Amino acid sequence: MEYIRGVVIAQEGRVASGGYTAYIEYFKHGFARQQWAGQIFPAAEQAQHWCEDAIAQLQSR
């Protein structure tokens, strides 16, 4: 079994300007992993785009 999903999280209240962060979670070859974006995005669409790019890179491996 394998799965990959992207998650966007609102950061309102955690930083003065608000924003969004994101991570992908995947289960592959018997191991579950999370890969965080490591940055705050000003718009949810940008965080979602990061998820899509990270998933595409993971699937190409």
Short mmCIF file of N, CA and C in Angstrom, two decimals:
data_model
loop_
_atom_site.label_atom_id
_atom_site.label_comp_id
_atom_site.label_asym_id
_atom_site.label_seq_id
_atom_site.Cartn_x
_atom_site.Cartn_y
_atom_site.Cartn_z
N MET A 1 0.84 -1.18 0.00
CA MET A 1 0.00 0.00 0.00
C MET A 1 0.89 1.25 0.00
N GLU A 2 0.53 2.21 -0.81
CA GLU A 2 1.21 3.50 -0.85
C GLU A 2 0.17 4.61 -0.88
N TYR A 3 0.49 5.72 -0.27
CA TYR A 3 -0.36 6.90 -0.41
C TYR A 3 0.49 8.14 -0.27
N ILE A 4 0.02 9.21 -0.87
CA ILE A 4 0.66 10.52 -0.77
C ILE A 4 -0.46 11.54 -0.65
N ARG A 5 -0.30 12.49 0.27
CA ARG A 5 -1.28 13.58 0.35
C ARG A 5 -0.57 14.86 0.75
N GLY A 6 -1.12 15.97 0.32
CA GLY A 6 -0.61 17.28 0.68
C GLY A 6 -1.54 17.94 1.67
N VAL A 7 -0.98 18.66 2.64
CA VAL A 7 -1.77 19.32 3.67
C VAL A 7 -1.33 20.78 3.77
N VAL A 8 -2.29 21.69 3.72
CA VAL A 8 -2.03 23.13 3.87
C VAL A 8 -2.59 23.56 5.23
N ILE A 9 -1.79 24.29 6.00
CA ILE A 9 -2.17 24.69 7.35
C ILE A 9 -2.12 26.21 7.47
N ALA A 10 -3.20 26.81 7.94
CA ALA A 10 -3.22 28.26 8.18
C ALA A 10 -2.36 28.58 9.39
N GLN A 11 -1.56 29.63 9.29
CA GLN A 11 -0.65 30.03 10.36
C GLN A 11 -1.12 31.29 11.07
N GLU A 12 -2.38 31.62 10.99
CA GLU A 12 -2.90 32.84 11.61
C GLU A 12 -2.64 32.80 13.11
N GLY A 13 -2.10 33.89 13.61
CA GLY A 13 -1.84 34.00 15.03
C GLY A 13 -0.47 33.49 15.44
N ARG A 14 0.16 32.65 14.64
CA ARG A 14 1.48 32.14 14.99
C ARG A 14 2.57 33.11 14.58
N VAL A 15 2.32 33.85 13.50
CA VAL A 15 3.25 34.90 13.08
C VAL A 15 2.43 36.16 12.86
N ALA A 16 3.05 37.29 12.95
CA ALA A 16 2.32 38.56 12.89
C ALA A 16 1.53 38.72 11.59
N SER A 17 2.11 38.30 10.48
CA SER A 17 1.45 38.52 9.19
C SER A 17 0.53 37.38 8.77
N GLY A 18 0.44 36.33 9.56
CA GLY A 18 -0.37 35.18 9.17
C GLY A 18 0.29 34.42 8.05
N GLY A 19 -0.48 33.71 7.27
CA GLY A 19 0.06 32.96 6.15
C GLY A 19 -0.25 31.48 6.27
N TYR A 20 0.41 30.70 5.45
CA TYR A 20 0.14 29.27 5.37
C TYR A 20 1.45 28.50 5.26
N THR A 21 1.47 27.32 5.83
CA THR A 21 2.58 26.41 5.60
C THR A 21 1.99 25.11 5.06
N ALA A 22 2.84 24.19 4.68
CA ALA A 22 2.35 22.97 4.06
C ALA A 22 3.33 21.83 4.30
N TYR A 23 2.80 20.63 4.17
CA TYR A 23 3.66 19.44 4.17
C TYR A 23 3.01 18.37 3.33
N ILE A 24 3.82 17.42 2.90
CA ILE A 24 3.28 16.23 2.27
C ILE A 24 3.54 15.08 3.22
N GLU A 25 2.63 14.15 3.21
CA GLU A 25 2.74 12.95 4.03
C GLU A 25 2.66 11.78 3.06
N TYR A 26 3.56 10.84 3.22
CA TYR A 26 3.52 9.70 2.32
C TYR A 26 3.91 8.42 3.03
N PHE A 27 3.35 7.33 2.54
CA PHE A 27 3.65 6.00 3.03
C PHE A 27 4.13 5.22 1.82
N LYS A 28 5.37 4.81 1.87
CA LYS A 28 5.97 4.14 0.72
C LYS A 28 7.00 3.14 1.21
N HIS A 29 6.99 1.96 0.65
CA HIS A 29 7.95 0.90 1.00
C HIS A 29 7.92 0.59 2.50
N GLY A 30 6.75 0.66 3.11
CA GLY A 30 6.60 0.31 4.51
C GLY A 30 6.95 1.40 5.51
N PHE A 31 7.26 2.60 5.05
CA PHE A 31 7.64 3.69 5.94
C PHE A 31 6.75 4.91 5.71
N ALA A 32 6.33 5.55 6.80
CA ALA A 32 5.57 6.80 6.72
C ALA A 32 6.53 7.96 6.94
N ARG A 33 6.37 9.00 6.14
CA ARG A 33 7.25 10.16 6.23
C ARG A 33 6.42 11.44 6.06
N GLN A 34 6.97 12.54 6.59
CA GLN A 34 6.43 13.87 6.33
C GLN A 34 7.57 14.74 5.81
N GLN A 35 7.24 15.55 4.82
CA GLN A 35 8.20 16.51 4.29
C GLN A 35 7.55 17.89 4.38
N TRP A 36 8.10 18.76 5.22
CA TRP A 36 7.54 20.09 5.44
C TRP A 36 8.13 21.09 4.46
N ALA A 37 7.34 22.09 4.12
CA ALA A 37 7.80 23.13 3.19
C ALA A 37 8.92 23.96 3.81
N GLY A 38 8.88 24.19 5.10
CA GLY A 38 9.93 24.97 5.76
C GLY A 38 9.84 26.47 5.51
N GLN A 39 8.68 26.93 5.09
CA GLN A 39 8.50 28.36 4.87
C GLN A 39 7.03 28.73 5.04
N ILE A 40 6.77 30.02 5.19
CA ILE A 40 5.40 30.53 5.30
C ILE A 40 5.03 31.15 3.95
N PHE A 41 3.89 30.74 3.41
CA PHE A 41 3.40 31.27 2.14
C PHE A 41 2.33 32.32 2.42
N PRO A 42 2.30 33.43 1.68
CA PRO A 42 1.29 34.45 1.93
C PRO A 42 -0.12 34.03 1.51
N ALA A 43 -0.25 33.07 0.59
CA ALA A 43 -1.56 32.64 0.11
C ALA A 43 -1.67 31.12 0.13
N ALA A 44 -2.87 30.63 0.40
CA ALA A 44 -3.10 29.19 0.44
C ALA A 44 -2.78 28.53 -0.89
N GLU A 45 -3.04 29.25 -2.00
CA GLU A 45 -2.77 28.70 -3.33
C GLU A 45 -1.29 28.41 -3.52
N GLN A 46 -0.43 29.26 -2.96
CA GLN A 46 1.01 29.03 -3.07
C GLN A 46 1.43 27.80 -2.28
N ALA A 47 0.85 27.61 -1.11
CA ALA A 47 1.14 26.43 -0.31
C ALA A 47 0.65 25.17 -1.02
N GLN A 48 -0.52 25.24 -1.64
CA GLN A 48 -1.05 24.10 -2.40
C GLN A 48 -0.15 23.78 -3.58
N HIS A 49 0.35 24.81 -4.25
CA HIS A 49 1.26 24.61 -5.38
C HIS A 49 2.54 23.91 -4.91
N TRP A 50 3.05 24.29 -3.74
CA TRP A 50 4.23 23.63 -3.20
C TRP A 50 3.94 22.14 -2.99
N CYS A 51 2.76 21.82 -2.43
CA CYS A 51 2.37 20.42 -2.23
C CYS A 51 2.37 19.67 -3.56
N GLU A 52 1.77 20.26 -4.58
CA GLU A 52 1.69 19.61 -5.89
C GLU A 52 3.08 19.35 -6.46
N ASP A 53 3.98 20.32 -6.35
CA ASP A 53 5.35 20.15 -6.84
C ASP A 53 6.09 19.07 -6.06
N ALA A 54 5.95 19.08 -4.73
CA ALA A 54 6.64 18.10 -3.90
C ALA A 54 6.13 16.69 -4.19
N ILE A 55 4.82 16.54 -4.41
CA ILE A 55 4.25 15.24 -4.74
C ILE A 55 4.76 14.77 -6.09
N ALA A 56 4.81 15.67 -7.08
CA ALA A 56 5.31 15.30 -8.41
C ALA A 56 6.77 14.84 -8.33
N GLN A 57 7.59 15.53 -7.55
CA GLN A 57 8.99 15.12 -7.40
C GLN A 57 9.09 13.76 -6.73
N LEU A 58 8.28 13.52 -5.72
CA LEU A 58 8.30 12.24 -5.02
C LEU A 58 7.87 11.10 -5.95
N GLN A 59 6.86 11.34 -6.76
CA GLN A 59 6.36 10.30 -7.66
C GLN A 59 7.34 9.99 -8.78
N SER A 60 8.22 10.94 -9.11
CA SER A 60 9.17 10.71 -10.20
C SER A 60 10.38 9.90 -9.75
N ARG A 61 10.52 9.68 -8.46
CA ARG A 61 11.66 8.90 -7.94
C ARG A 61 11.48 7.43 -8.20
#
